[in-house]
Each structure stands twice: as structure tokens, then as C-alpha cells.
PDB file of C-alpha atoms in Angstrom:
ATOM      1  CA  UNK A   1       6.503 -14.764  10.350  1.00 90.00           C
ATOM      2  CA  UNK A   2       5.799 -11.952   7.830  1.00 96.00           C
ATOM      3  CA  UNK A   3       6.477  -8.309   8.373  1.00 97.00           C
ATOM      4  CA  UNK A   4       5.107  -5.255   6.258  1.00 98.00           C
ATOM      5  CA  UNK A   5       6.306  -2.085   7.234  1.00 96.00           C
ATOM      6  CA  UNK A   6       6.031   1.057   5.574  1.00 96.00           C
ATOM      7  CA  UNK A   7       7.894   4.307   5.376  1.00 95.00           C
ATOM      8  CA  UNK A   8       8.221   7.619   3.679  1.00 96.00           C
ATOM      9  CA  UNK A   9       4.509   9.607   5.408  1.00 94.00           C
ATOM     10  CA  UNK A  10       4.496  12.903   6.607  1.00 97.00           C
ATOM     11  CA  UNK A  11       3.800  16.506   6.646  1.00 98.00           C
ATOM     12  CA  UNK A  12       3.152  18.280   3.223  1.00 98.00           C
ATOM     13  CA  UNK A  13       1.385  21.301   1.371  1.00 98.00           C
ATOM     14  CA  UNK A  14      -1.275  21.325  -0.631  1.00 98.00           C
ATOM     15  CA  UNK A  15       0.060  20.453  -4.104  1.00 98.00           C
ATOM     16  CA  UNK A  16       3.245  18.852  -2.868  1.00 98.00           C
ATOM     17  CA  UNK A  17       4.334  15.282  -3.391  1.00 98.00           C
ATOM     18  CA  UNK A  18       5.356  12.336  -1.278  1.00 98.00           C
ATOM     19  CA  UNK A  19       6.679   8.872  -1.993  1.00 98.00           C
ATOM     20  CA  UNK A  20       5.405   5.842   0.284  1.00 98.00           C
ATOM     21  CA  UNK A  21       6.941   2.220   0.254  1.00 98.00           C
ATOM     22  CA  UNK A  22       6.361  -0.673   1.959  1.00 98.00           C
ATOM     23  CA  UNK A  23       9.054  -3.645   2.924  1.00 98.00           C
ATOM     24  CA  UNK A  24       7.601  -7.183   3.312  1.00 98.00           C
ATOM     25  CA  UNK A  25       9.918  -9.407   5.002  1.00 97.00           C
ATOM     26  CA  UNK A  26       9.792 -12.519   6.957  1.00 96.00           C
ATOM     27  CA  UNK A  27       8.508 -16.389   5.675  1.00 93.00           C
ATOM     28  CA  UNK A  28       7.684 -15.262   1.971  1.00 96.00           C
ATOM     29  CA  UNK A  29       7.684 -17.587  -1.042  1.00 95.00           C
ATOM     30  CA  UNK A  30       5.537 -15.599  -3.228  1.00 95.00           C
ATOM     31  CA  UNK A  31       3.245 -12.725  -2.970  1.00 97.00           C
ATOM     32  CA  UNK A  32       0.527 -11.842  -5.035  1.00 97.00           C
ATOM     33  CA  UNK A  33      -1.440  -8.595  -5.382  1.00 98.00           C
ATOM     34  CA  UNK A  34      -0.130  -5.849  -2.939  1.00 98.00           C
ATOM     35  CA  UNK A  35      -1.743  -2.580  -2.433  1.00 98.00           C
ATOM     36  CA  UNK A  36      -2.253   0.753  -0.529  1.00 98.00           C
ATOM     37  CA  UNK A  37      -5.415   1.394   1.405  1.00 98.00           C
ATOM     38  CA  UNK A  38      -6.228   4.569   3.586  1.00 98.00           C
ATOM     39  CA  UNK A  39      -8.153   5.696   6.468  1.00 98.00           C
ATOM     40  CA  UNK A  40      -9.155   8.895   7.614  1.00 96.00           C
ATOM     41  CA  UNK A  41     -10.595   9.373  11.191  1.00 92.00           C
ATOM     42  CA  UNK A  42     -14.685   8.753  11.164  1.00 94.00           C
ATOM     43  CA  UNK A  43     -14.087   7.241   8.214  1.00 96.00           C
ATOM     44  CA  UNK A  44     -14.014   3.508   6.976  1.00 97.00           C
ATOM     45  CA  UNK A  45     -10.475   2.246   5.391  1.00 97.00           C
ATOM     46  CA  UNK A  46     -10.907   2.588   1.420  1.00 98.00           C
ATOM     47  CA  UNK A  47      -8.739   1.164  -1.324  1.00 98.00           C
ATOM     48  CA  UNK A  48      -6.384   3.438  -2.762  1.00 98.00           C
ATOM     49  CA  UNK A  49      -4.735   1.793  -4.980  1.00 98.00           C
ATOM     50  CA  UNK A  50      -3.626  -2.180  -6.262  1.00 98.00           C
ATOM     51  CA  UNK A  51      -0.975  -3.704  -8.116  1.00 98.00           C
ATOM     52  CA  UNK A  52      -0.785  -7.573  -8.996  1.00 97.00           C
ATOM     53  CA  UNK A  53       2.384  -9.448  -9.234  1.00 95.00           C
ATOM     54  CA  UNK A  54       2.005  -9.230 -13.132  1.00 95.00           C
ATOM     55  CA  UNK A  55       1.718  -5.222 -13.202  1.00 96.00           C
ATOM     56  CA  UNK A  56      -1.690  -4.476 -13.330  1.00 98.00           C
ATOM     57  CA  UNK A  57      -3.066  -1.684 -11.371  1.00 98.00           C
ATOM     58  CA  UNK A  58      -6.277  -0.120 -10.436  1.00 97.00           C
ATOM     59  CA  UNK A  59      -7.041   3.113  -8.827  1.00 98.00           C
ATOM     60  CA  UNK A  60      -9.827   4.739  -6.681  1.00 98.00           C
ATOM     61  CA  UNK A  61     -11.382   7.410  -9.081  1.00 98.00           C
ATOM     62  CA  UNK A  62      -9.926  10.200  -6.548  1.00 97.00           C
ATOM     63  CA  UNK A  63      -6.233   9.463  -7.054  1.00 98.00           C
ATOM     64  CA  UNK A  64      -6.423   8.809 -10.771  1.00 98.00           C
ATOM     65  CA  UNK A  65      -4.050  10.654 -12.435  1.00 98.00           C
ATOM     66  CA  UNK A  66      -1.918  12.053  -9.233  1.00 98.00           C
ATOM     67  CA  UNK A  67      -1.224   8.421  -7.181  1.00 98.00           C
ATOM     68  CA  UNK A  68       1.051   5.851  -9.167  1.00 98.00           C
ATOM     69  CA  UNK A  69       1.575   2.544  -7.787  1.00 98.00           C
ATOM     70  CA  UNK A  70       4.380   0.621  -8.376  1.00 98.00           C
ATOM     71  CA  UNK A  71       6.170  -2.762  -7.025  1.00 97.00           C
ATOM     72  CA  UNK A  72       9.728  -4.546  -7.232  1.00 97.00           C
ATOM     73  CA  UNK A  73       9.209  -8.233  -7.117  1.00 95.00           C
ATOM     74  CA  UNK A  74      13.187  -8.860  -6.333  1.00 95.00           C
ATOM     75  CA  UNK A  75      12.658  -6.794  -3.113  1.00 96.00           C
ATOM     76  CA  UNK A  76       8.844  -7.669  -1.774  1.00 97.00           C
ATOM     77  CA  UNK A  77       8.048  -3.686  -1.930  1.00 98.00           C
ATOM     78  CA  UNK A  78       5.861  -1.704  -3.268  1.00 98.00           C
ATOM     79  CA  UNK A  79       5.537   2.222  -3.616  1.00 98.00           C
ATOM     80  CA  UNK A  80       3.036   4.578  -3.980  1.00 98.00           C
ATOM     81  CA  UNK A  81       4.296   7.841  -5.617  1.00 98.00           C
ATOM     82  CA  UNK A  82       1.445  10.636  -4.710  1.00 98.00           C
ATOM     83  CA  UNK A  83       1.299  13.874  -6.356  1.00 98.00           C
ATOM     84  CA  UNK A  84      -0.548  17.086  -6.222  1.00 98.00           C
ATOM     85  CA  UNK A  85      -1.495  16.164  -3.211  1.00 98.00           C
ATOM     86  CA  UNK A  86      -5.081  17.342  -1.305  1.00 98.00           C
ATOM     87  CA  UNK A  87      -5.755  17.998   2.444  1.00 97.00           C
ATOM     88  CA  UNK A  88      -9.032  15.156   1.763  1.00 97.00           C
ATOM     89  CA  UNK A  89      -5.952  13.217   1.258  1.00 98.00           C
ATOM     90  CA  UNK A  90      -5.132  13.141   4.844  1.00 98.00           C
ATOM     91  CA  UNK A  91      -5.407   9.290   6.321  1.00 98.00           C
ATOM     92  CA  UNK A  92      -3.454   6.788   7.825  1.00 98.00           C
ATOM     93  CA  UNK A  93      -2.048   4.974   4.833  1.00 98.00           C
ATOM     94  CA  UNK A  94      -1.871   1.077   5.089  1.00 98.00           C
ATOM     95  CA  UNK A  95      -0.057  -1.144   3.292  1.00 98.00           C
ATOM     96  CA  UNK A  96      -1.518  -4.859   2.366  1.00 98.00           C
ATOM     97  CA  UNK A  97       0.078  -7.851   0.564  1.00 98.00           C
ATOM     98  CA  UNK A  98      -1.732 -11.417  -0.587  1.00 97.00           C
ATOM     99  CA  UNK A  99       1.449 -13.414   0.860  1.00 97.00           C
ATOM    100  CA  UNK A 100       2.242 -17.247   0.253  1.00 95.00           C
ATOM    101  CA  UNK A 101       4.205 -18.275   3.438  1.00 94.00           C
ATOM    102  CA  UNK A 102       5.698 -21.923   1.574  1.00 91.00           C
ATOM    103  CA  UNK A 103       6.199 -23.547  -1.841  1.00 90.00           C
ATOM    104  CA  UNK A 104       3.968 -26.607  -0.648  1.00 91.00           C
ATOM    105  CA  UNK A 105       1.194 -24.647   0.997  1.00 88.00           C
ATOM    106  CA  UNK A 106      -0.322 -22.169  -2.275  1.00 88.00           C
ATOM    107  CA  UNK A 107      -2.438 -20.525  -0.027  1.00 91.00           C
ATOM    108  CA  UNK A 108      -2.118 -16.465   0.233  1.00 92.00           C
ATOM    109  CA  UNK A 109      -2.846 -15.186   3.726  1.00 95.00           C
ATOM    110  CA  UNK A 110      -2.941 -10.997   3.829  1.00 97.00           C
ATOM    111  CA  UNK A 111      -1.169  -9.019   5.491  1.00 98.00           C
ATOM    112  CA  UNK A 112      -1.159  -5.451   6.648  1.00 98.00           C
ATOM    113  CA  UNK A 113       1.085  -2.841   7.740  1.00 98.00           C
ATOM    114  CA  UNK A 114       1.143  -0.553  10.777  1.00 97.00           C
ATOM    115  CA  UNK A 115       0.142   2.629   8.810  1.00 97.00           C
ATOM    116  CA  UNK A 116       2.247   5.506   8.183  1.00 97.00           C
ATOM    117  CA  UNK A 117       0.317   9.484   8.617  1.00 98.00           C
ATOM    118  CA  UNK A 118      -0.046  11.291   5.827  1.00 98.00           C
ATOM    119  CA  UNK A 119      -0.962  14.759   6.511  1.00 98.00           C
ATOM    120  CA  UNK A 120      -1.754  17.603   3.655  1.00 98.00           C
ATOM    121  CA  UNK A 121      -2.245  21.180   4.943  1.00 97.00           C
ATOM    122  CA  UNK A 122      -4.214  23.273   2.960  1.00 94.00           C
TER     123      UNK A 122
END
């Protein structure tokens, strides 16, 4: 079985910063792209932000600049360092990982985490 559980949400003031990771453990040979995604009550869960296993990253156009994503392929996890952070940042943050389970079966099933709050008071 596969696992993804994140850490590192909270409570924080406009402006402040917090750092968000994400474990995957479990049946992994490989994983591909991993990524942050976000909800916010009434609201449908968006893409925040994307890494592939080779680096690359993309961003929604309302973290650019502030959100960094990052991953360490020798430890299945992947951060997401957010800065000056907004109250319209406020969500339920989800982690997600393209995960291949066995060397003989290439397929990538995905994978999500429980969600961790993040909360910014204004």
C-alpha cells in the first residue's frame, strides 16, 4: 500500500510564512510528478503548485513568486515553502503523487493525502 501524509499546516498572520511537506511511503518503485493542490470551503480543489521527478515546476498565477515547490527524490517528499502569506490563502492543502507501485507494472496510479489546514488571519 502507499501512504502520503503531510505535515507542517497551521495558524499564521497575514504576511507570515509556513513550510508544508509531504511523506510518501508504502509499495513505491518510482514516482513521477508530485504536487500541492488546495481547497477552500464552497470552493472546488485547485492546483497550487507541481513538480516532476526531473525538477520542473509550475505554479497557479496566485502563488507565483511567494509559494516554492520543491522535492527530494531519496526521501519520496516534497515541500511547499509559502511566503507572504494571504487570508484567500486559507484551504485545506492536499498533497498528490503519480506513484509506480512495481518495476514490472510502469503504470502510475495517484495518490492523495489527508490534507493539512492552513489558516491565514488577516
Amino acid at each position: 500500500q502507499v501512504q502520503l501524509v503531510e505535515s507542517g499546516g497551521g495558524l499564521v498572520q497575514a504576511g507570515g510564512s509556513l513550510r508544508l511537506s509531504c511523506a510518501a511511503s508504502g509499495s513505491i518503485f518510482s514516482i513521477g510528478a508530485m504536487g500541492w493542490y488546495r481547497q477552500a470551503p464552497g470552493n472546488q480543489r485547485e492546483l497550487v503548485a507541481r513538480i516532476t521527478s526531473g525538477g520542473t515546476t509550475n505554479y497557479t498565477d496566485s502563488v507565483k513568486g511567494r509559494f516554492t515547490i520543491s522535492r527530494d527524490n531519496a526521501k519520496n517528499t516534497v515541500h511547499l515553502q509559502m511566503n507572504s502569506l494571504k487570508p484567500e490563502d486559507t484551504a485545506v492543502y492536499y498533497c498528490n503523487a503519480d506513484i509506480q507501485r512495481t518495476a514490472w507494472v510502469s503504470y502510475k496510479y495517484n495518490y492523495w493525502g489527508q490534507g493539512t489546514q492552513v489558516t491565514v488571519s488577516s
